[in-house]
Amino acid sequence: MKNNLKYWKEDLLINEEQIAYEINNKSGVYIFVCLINKKMYVGSSINLKRRLKTHLAVHSKELRSNIKLKNDKIKYGIKNFGFGILEYINTKDRKEIFYLEQKYLDELFKESKDLIYNISKDAIVTFATYNKGKGKLRSRKGENNPMFGRIGKLNPQFGVLPTNSIRVGLFDSLDNLIKEFKTKKEAYTELKKDTKDFNRLIEHKTILKIDGQLCYFKIKNNPNNIPPTKSIGRDKKAINVYDKNNNLLYNFESITETALKLNIPKSSIQRCQKSESLFKEKYFFKLASKDK
């Protein structure tokens, strides 16, 4: 490796701006070296500045298949790596750049086989993989895309609103709007819940007690009138409500609806229904299916 035009072994993160300035808009073959174990990675790019940023990111998607290099970046830290330019080349032809990279790979595998991060000693394999990926992208453009021409209800994304356009309402037990949120994020941030938990609250219309009031969240805007996904579970069992003299008072579609309409916690309804006990000397709760 005697052809180095430029090499940086100081802290790359501190000197990133200076290095990026020097290699901006340049193509060529580079080397990325661990200063602790002396292992090397040889690569090439039509955009060396962008490739430098890729290497400085520990969990880079572009290099995620190179486990050894990734693990050593985590183990030793980026500050213990050096970056060098083996040769600049004045072209944007990827094939030509890969052939130049191959020249250095051949030399490296011949001299220091045990000190190499590169998975393959054949740069052309990398080039073929790159072209295959580009071919796949091309084959899915325009009329070749399986979604081409599928608009309106024919499109699988029909009715799916982007997260930042979904308005959420907080309602009381009588379905009166208490508060409206412009986005789901605004709602779950105020509630101090994570996204998964909040989506579950909406899907199951979970009853919450906020400031002493029973309430629930519901998606407000549904411009295409798409029916909401029905959750399947115990909560979908219809409930009959009786007074203490066993006279039928109400019939509700679910425990959730019962809790909302009567302003009673779901847990209390479930407990009284299972034990067949009277709630506060006022109500009996029975499953409608078992009550015929």
Short mmCIF file of C-alpha atoms in Angstrom, two decimals:
data_model
loop_
_atom_site.label_atom_id
_atom_site.label_comp_id
_atom_site.label_asym_id
_atom_site.label_seq_id
_atom_site.Cartn_x
_atom_site.Cartn_y
_atom_site.Cartn_z
CA MET A 1 0.00 0.00 0.00
CA LYS A 2 2.58 2.54 -1.08
CA ASN A 3 0.26 4.67 -3.19
CA ASN A 4 -1.46 6.60 -0.41
CA LEU A 5 -2.05 10.16 -1.51
CA LYS A 6 -3.48 11.25 1.82
CA TYR A 7 -3.98 9.60 5.20
CA TRP A 8 -5.66 10.76 8.41
CA LYS A 9 -5.12 8.91 11.67
CA GLU A 10 -6.15 11.64 14.10
CA ASP A 11 -9.63 11.52 15.65
CA LEU A 12 -11.85 11.24 12.56
CA LEU A 13 -14.92 12.65 14.30
CA ILE A 14 -13.06 15.82 15.29
CA ASN A 15 -11.47 16.21 11.84
CA GLU A 16 -14.48 15.05 9.81
CA GLU A 17 -15.24 18.52 8.46
CA GLN A 18 -11.68 19.11 7.26
CA ILE A 19 -11.42 15.64 5.65
CA ALA A 20 -14.84 16.01 4.02
CA TYR A 21 -13.75 19.34 2.54
CA GLU A 22 -10.64 17.78 0.97
CA ILE A 23 -12.44 14.80 -0.59
CA ASN A 24 -15.65 16.60 -1.54
CA ASN A 25 -16.97 15.72 -5.03
CA LYS A 26 -14.16 13.22 -5.60
CA SER A 27 -14.20 9.57 -6.63
CA GLY A 28 -11.63 6.96 -5.81
CA VAL A 29 -10.38 4.06 -3.72
CA TYR A 30 -9.98 4.48 0.03
CA ILE A 31 -8.77 2.53 3.05
CA PHE A 32 -10.33 2.42 6.52
CA VAL A 33 -7.90 1.17 9.20
CA CYS A 34 -8.27 0.14 12.84
CA LEU A 35 -5.25 1.71 14.58
CA ILE A 36 -5.38 -0.86 17.40
CA ASN A 37 -5.32 -4.19 15.54
CA LYS A 38 -4.09 -2.78 12.18
CA LYS A 39 -6.93 -4.44 10.24
CA MET A 40 -7.97 -2.70 7.02
CA TYR A 41 -11.01 -2.27 4.84
CA VAL A 42 -10.54 -1.29 1.19
CA GLY A 43 -13.46 0.28 -0.64
CA SER A 44 -14.33 2.60 -3.48
CA SER A 45 -16.96 5.22 -4.16
CA ILE A 46 -17.99 7.85 -6.66
CA ASN A 47 -18.69 10.04 -3.62
CA LEU A 48 -15.87 9.69 -1.07
CA LYS A 49 -17.35 12.31 1.24
CA ARG A 50 -20.59 10.36 1.59
CA ARG A 51 -18.68 7.09 2.06
CA LEU A 52 -16.64 8.66 4.88
CA LYS A 53 -19.87 9.58 6.69
CA THR A 54 -21.06 6.00 6.21
CA HIS A 55 -17.95 4.64 7.94
CA LEU A 56 -18.21 7.13 10.79
CA ALA A 57 -21.71 5.86 11.60
CA VAL A 58 -21.26 2.77 13.80
CA HIS A 59 -24.55 1.16 12.74
CA SER A 60 -24.41 2.12 9.07
CA LYS A 61 -27.03 0.32 6.94
CA GLU A 62 -24.70 0.26 3.93
CA LEU A 63 -22.07 -1.74 5.83
CA ARG A 64 -24.32 -3.74 8.16
CA SER A 65 -23.34 -7.04 6.47
CA ASN A 66 -19.70 -6.58 7.54
CA ILE A 67 -20.09 -7.80 11.12
CA LYS A 68 -16.35 -7.85 11.93
CA LEU A 69 -15.88 -4.21 10.98
CA LYS A 70 -19.05 -3.15 12.79
CA ASN A 71 -18.06 -5.01 15.98
CA ASP A 72 -14.59 -3.48 16.00
CA LYS A 73 -16.02 0.02 15.54
CA ILE A 74 -18.17 -0.61 18.61
CA LYS A 75 -15.28 -2.20 20.53
CA TYR A 76 -12.54 0.36 19.83
CA GLY A 77 -14.53 3.47 18.94
CA ILE A 78 -14.27 5.57 15.77
CA LYS A 79 -11.46 7.63 17.34
CA ASN A 80 -9.20 4.58 16.94
CA PHE A 81 -9.71 4.32 13.17
CA GLY A 82 -7.86 6.02 10.35
CA PHE A 83 -9.05 6.96 6.86
CA GLY A 84 -6.86 7.20 3.78
CA ILE A 85 -7.16 7.78 0.05
CA LEU A 86 -5.30 5.18 -2.01
CA GLU A 87 -6.05 6.75 -5.37
CA TYR A 88 -8.38 9.36 -6.83
CA ILE A 89 -9.97 8.67 -10.19
CA ASN A 90 -11.65 11.22 -12.42
CA THR A 91 -14.75 9.26 -13.40
CA LYS A 92 -18.29 8.53 -12.25
CA ASP A 93 -18.29 5.13 -13.97
CA ARG A 94 -18.77 2.65 -11.13
CA LYS A 95 -17.41 -0.27 -13.13
CA GLU A 96 -14.15 1.57 -13.78
CA ILE A 97 -13.84 2.45 -10.08
CA PHE A 98 -14.48 -1.16 -9.04
CA TYR A 99 -11.70 -2.35 -11.36
CA LEU A 100 -9.33 0.12 -9.68
CA GLU A 101 -10.43 -1.15 -6.26
CA GLN A 102 -9.72 -4.70 -7.44
CA LYS A 103 -6.09 -3.78 -8.06
CA TYR A 104 -5.65 -2.77 -4.42
CA LEU A 105 -7.63 -5.73 -3.10
CA ASP A 106 -5.38 -8.15 -4.99
CA GLU A 107 -2.32 -6.51 -3.45
CA LEU A 108 -3.82 -6.49 0.04
CA PHE A 109 -4.95 -10.13 -0.02
CA LYS A 110 -1.49 -11.10 -1.25
CA GLU A 111 0.41 -9.17 1.46
CA SER A 112 -1.85 -9.11 4.53
CA LYS A 113 -4.64 -11.66 4.20
CA ASP A 114 -5.20 -11.88 7.98
CA LEU A 115 -5.56 -8.12 8.38
CA ILE A 116 -8.53 -7.58 6.10
CA TYR A 117 -12.12 -6.64 6.94
CA ASN A 118 -13.31 -7.14 3.36
CA ILE A 119 -15.61 -10.15 3.10
CA SER A 120 -14.85 -10.80 -0.56
CA LYS A 121 -11.55 -10.36 -2.36
CA ASP A 122 -13.47 -9.78 -5.59
CA ALA A 123 -14.65 -6.17 -6.06
CA ILE A 124 -16.59 -7.21 -9.16
CA VAL A 125 -18.88 -9.34 -6.97
CA THR A 126 -19.74 -6.14 -5.11
CA PHE A 127 -20.36 -4.40 -8.43
CA ALA A 128 -22.66 -7.21 -9.59
CA THR A 129 -24.61 -7.04 -6.32
CA TYR A 130 -24.96 -3.28 -6.74
CA ASN A 131 -26.23 -3.67 -10.32
CA LYS A 132 -28.67 -6.37 -9.24
CA GLY A 133 -30.15 -3.98 -6.68
CA LYS A 134 -30.45 -1.24 -9.28
CA GLY A 135 -32.11 -3.69 -11.66
CA LYS A 136 -34.70 -4.58 -9.05
CA LEU A 137 -35.49 -0.91 -8.50
CA ARG A 138 -35.83 -0.31 -12.25
CA SER A 139 -38.09 -3.34 -12.65
CA ARG A 140 -40.52 -1.90 -10.11
CA LYS A 141 -40.86 1.54 -11.66
CA GLY A 142 -43.75 2.79 -13.78
CA GLU A 143 -45.96 0.12 -15.33
CA ASN A 144 -43.80 -2.64 -13.85
CA ASN A 145 -44.75 -1.61 -10.32
CA PRO A 146 -47.51 -3.90 -8.94
CA MET A 147 -49.27 -0.79 -7.58
CA PHE A 148 -49.29 0.98 -10.98
CA GLY A 149 -52.80 2.18 -11.87
CA ARG A 150 -54.30 0.97 -8.60
CA ILE A 151 -55.96 4.11 -7.30
CA GLY A 152 -58.79 4.75 -4.89
CA LYS A 153 -60.24 1.66 -3.23
CA LEU A 154 -58.07 -0.61 -5.42
CA ASN A 155 -54.93 0.63 -3.68
CA PRO A 156 -53.98 -1.23 -0.49
CA GLN A 157 -53.16 2.13 1.13
CA PHE A 158 -56.70 3.44 0.55
CA GLY A 159 -58.08 4.97 3.73
CA VAL A 160 -54.74 4.87 5.54
CA LEU A 161 -54.01 8.33 6.88
CA PRO A 162 -50.47 9.57 7.45
CA THR A 163 -49.70 9.72 11.17
CA ASN A 164 -49.34 13.50 11.18
CA SER A 165 -52.87 13.99 9.78
CA ILE A 166 -54.80 11.77 12.21
CA ARG A 167 -56.86 13.84 14.65
CA VAL A 168 -57.69 12.21 17.96
CA GLY A 169 -60.56 13.08 20.28
CA LEU A 170 -60.93 12.47 24.02
CA PHE A 171 -64.58 11.66 24.82
CA ASP A 172 -66.56 11.23 28.03
CA SER A 173 -69.01 8.40 28.81
CA LEU A 174 -71.81 10.22 26.95
CA ASP A 175 -69.67 10.57 23.81
CA ASN A 176 -69.16 14.29 24.40
CA LEU A 177 -65.86 15.63 23.09
CA ILE A 178 -63.65 16.77 25.96
CA LYS A 179 -60.55 17.66 23.99
CA GLU A 180 -59.21 17.35 20.46
CA PHE A 181 -55.59 16.66 19.50
CA LYS A 182 -54.17 17.60 16.09
CA THR A 183 -52.05 14.44 15.91
CA LYS A 184 -51.76 11.06 17.63
CA LYS A 185 -48.30 12.06 18.82
CA GLU A 186 -49.70 15.12 20.59
CA ALA A 187 -52.28 12.92 22.34
CA TYR A 188 -49.96 10.13 23.52
CA THR A 189 -47.28 12.65 24.57
CA GLU A 190 -49.76 14.40 26.86
CA LEU A 191 -50.90 11.03 28.18
CA LYS A 192 -47.24 9.98 28.66
CA LYS A 193 -47.74 6.70 26.78
CA ASP A 194 -45.63 5.17 24.04
CA THR A 195 -47.02 4.70 20.51
CA LYS A 196 -47.83 0.99 20.90
CA ASP A 197 -49.75 1.46 24.14
CA PHE A 198 -51.68 4.41 22.76
CA ASN A 199 -52.69 2.57 19.57
CA ARG A 200 -53.97 -0.26 21.76
CA LEU A 201 -56.01 2.20 23.83
CA ILE A 202 -57.68 3.51 20.67
CA GLU A 203 -58.28 0.10 19.10
CA HIS A 204 -59.95 -1.35 22.20
CA LYS A 205 -61.60 1.91 23.34
CA THR A 206 -59.98 1.40 26.71
CA ILE A 207 -61.66 3.31 29.54
CA LEU A 208 -59.32 5.71 31.33
CA LYS A 209 -59.83 7.79 34.44
CA ILE A 210 -58.47 11.28 33.82
CA ASP A 211 -59.01 13.99 36.44
CA GLY A 212 -61.65 11.82 38.10
CA GLN A 213 -63.64 11.36 34.88
CA LEU A 214 -64.08 8.16 32.86
CA CYS A 215 -63.21 8.75 29.23
CA TYR A 216 -61.72 7.18 26.09
CA PHE A 217 -59.81 8.14 22.94
CA LYS A 218 -61.16 7.84 19.42
CA ILE A 219 -59.89 8.74 15.93
CA LYS A 220 -61.86 11.81 14.85
CA ASN A 221 -61.21 12.13 11.12
CA ASN A 222 -62.11 9.31 8.75
CA PRO A 223 -62.59 11.07 5.38
CA ASN A 224 -63.17 7.92 3.35
CA ASN A 225 -65.65 6.43 5.82
CA ILE A 226 -63.49 3.37 6.25
CA PRO A 227 -65.04 1.23 8.98
CA PRO A 228 -62.71 0.87 11.98
CA THR A 229 -61.00 -2.46 12.53
CA LYS A 230 -63.04 -4.47 15.00
CA SER A 231 -61.08 -5.97 17.84
CA ILE A 232 -61.89 -9.57 18.62
CA GLY A 233 -61.90 -10.48 22.28
CA ARG A 234 -63.82 -10.78 25.50
CA ASP A 235 -64.84 -7.13 25.41
CA LYS A 236 -67.16 -7.76 22.43
CA LYS A 237 -69.63 -9.80 24.50
CA ALA A 238 -72.99 -8.06 24.94
CA ILE A 239 -74.01 -7.17 28.49
CA ASN A 240 -77.48 -7.01 30.05
CA VAL A 241 -77.90 -4.72 33.04
CA TYR A 242 -80.57 -5.44 35.70
CA ASP A 243 -81.74 -3.63 38.82
CA LYS A 244 -81.63 -5.32 42.23
CA ASN A 245 -85.12 -6.76 41.59
CA ASN A 246 -83.82 -8.46 38.43
CA ASN A 247 -85.67 -6.17 36.03
CA LEU A 248 -83.85 -5.59 32.72
CA LEU A 249 -82.72 -1.98 32.45
CA TYR A 250 -80.23 -1.84 29.58
CA ASN A 251 -78.57 -3.91 26.89
CA PHE A 252 -75.10 -2.87 25.75
CA GLU A 253 -72.91 -4.28 22.96
CA SER A 254 -69.82 -4.63 25.14
CA ILE A 255 -68.31 -4.14 28.57
CA THR A 256 -66.64 -0.99 27.24
CA GLU A 257 -69.96 0.54 26.22
CA THR A 258 -71.48 -0.46 29.57
CA ALA A 259 -68.63 1.22 31.43
CA LEU A 260 -68.93 4.39 29.37
CA LYS A 261 -72.70 4.73 29.56
CA LEU A 262 -72.99 3.98 33.28
CA ASN A 263 -69.71 5.67 34.26
CA ILE A 264 -68.49 2.52 36.01
CA PRO A 265 -64.95 1.08 35.72
CA LYS A 266 -64.67 -1.98 33.46
CA SER A 267 -62.91 -3.92 36.20
CA SER A 268 -65.90 -3.45 38.53
CA ILE A 269 -68.34 -4.64 35.86
CA GLN A 270 -66.22 -7.71 35.10
CA ARG A 271 -65.83 -8.55 38.79
CA CYS A 272 -69.57 -8.24 39.54
CA GLN A 273 -70.51 -10.16 36.38
CA LYS A 274 -68.24 -13.09 37.24
CA SER A 275 -69.28 -13.23 40.91
CA GLU A 276 -72.95 -12.48 40.08
CA SER A 277 -72.92 -9.83 42.80
CA LEU A 278 -74.82 -6.55 42.99
CA PHE A 279 -72.87 -3.41 42.17
CA LYS A 280 -73.41 -0.79 44.91
CA GLU A 281 -76.88 -2.18 45.64
CA LYS A 282 -77.92 -0.96 42.20
CA TYR A 283 -76.96 -3.15 39.20
CA PHE A 284 -76.53 -6.79 38.21
CA PHE A 285 -74.43 -7.48 35.09
CA LYS A 286 -74.97 -10.58 32.97
CA LEU A 287 -73.59 -11.75 29.62
CA ALA A 288 -76.41 -11.49 27.09
CA SER A 289 -75.47 -14.84 25.50
CA LYS A 290 -75.96 -16.65 28.83
CA ASP A 291 -79.08 -14.74 29.67
CA LYS A 292 -81.49 -16.22 27.13
#
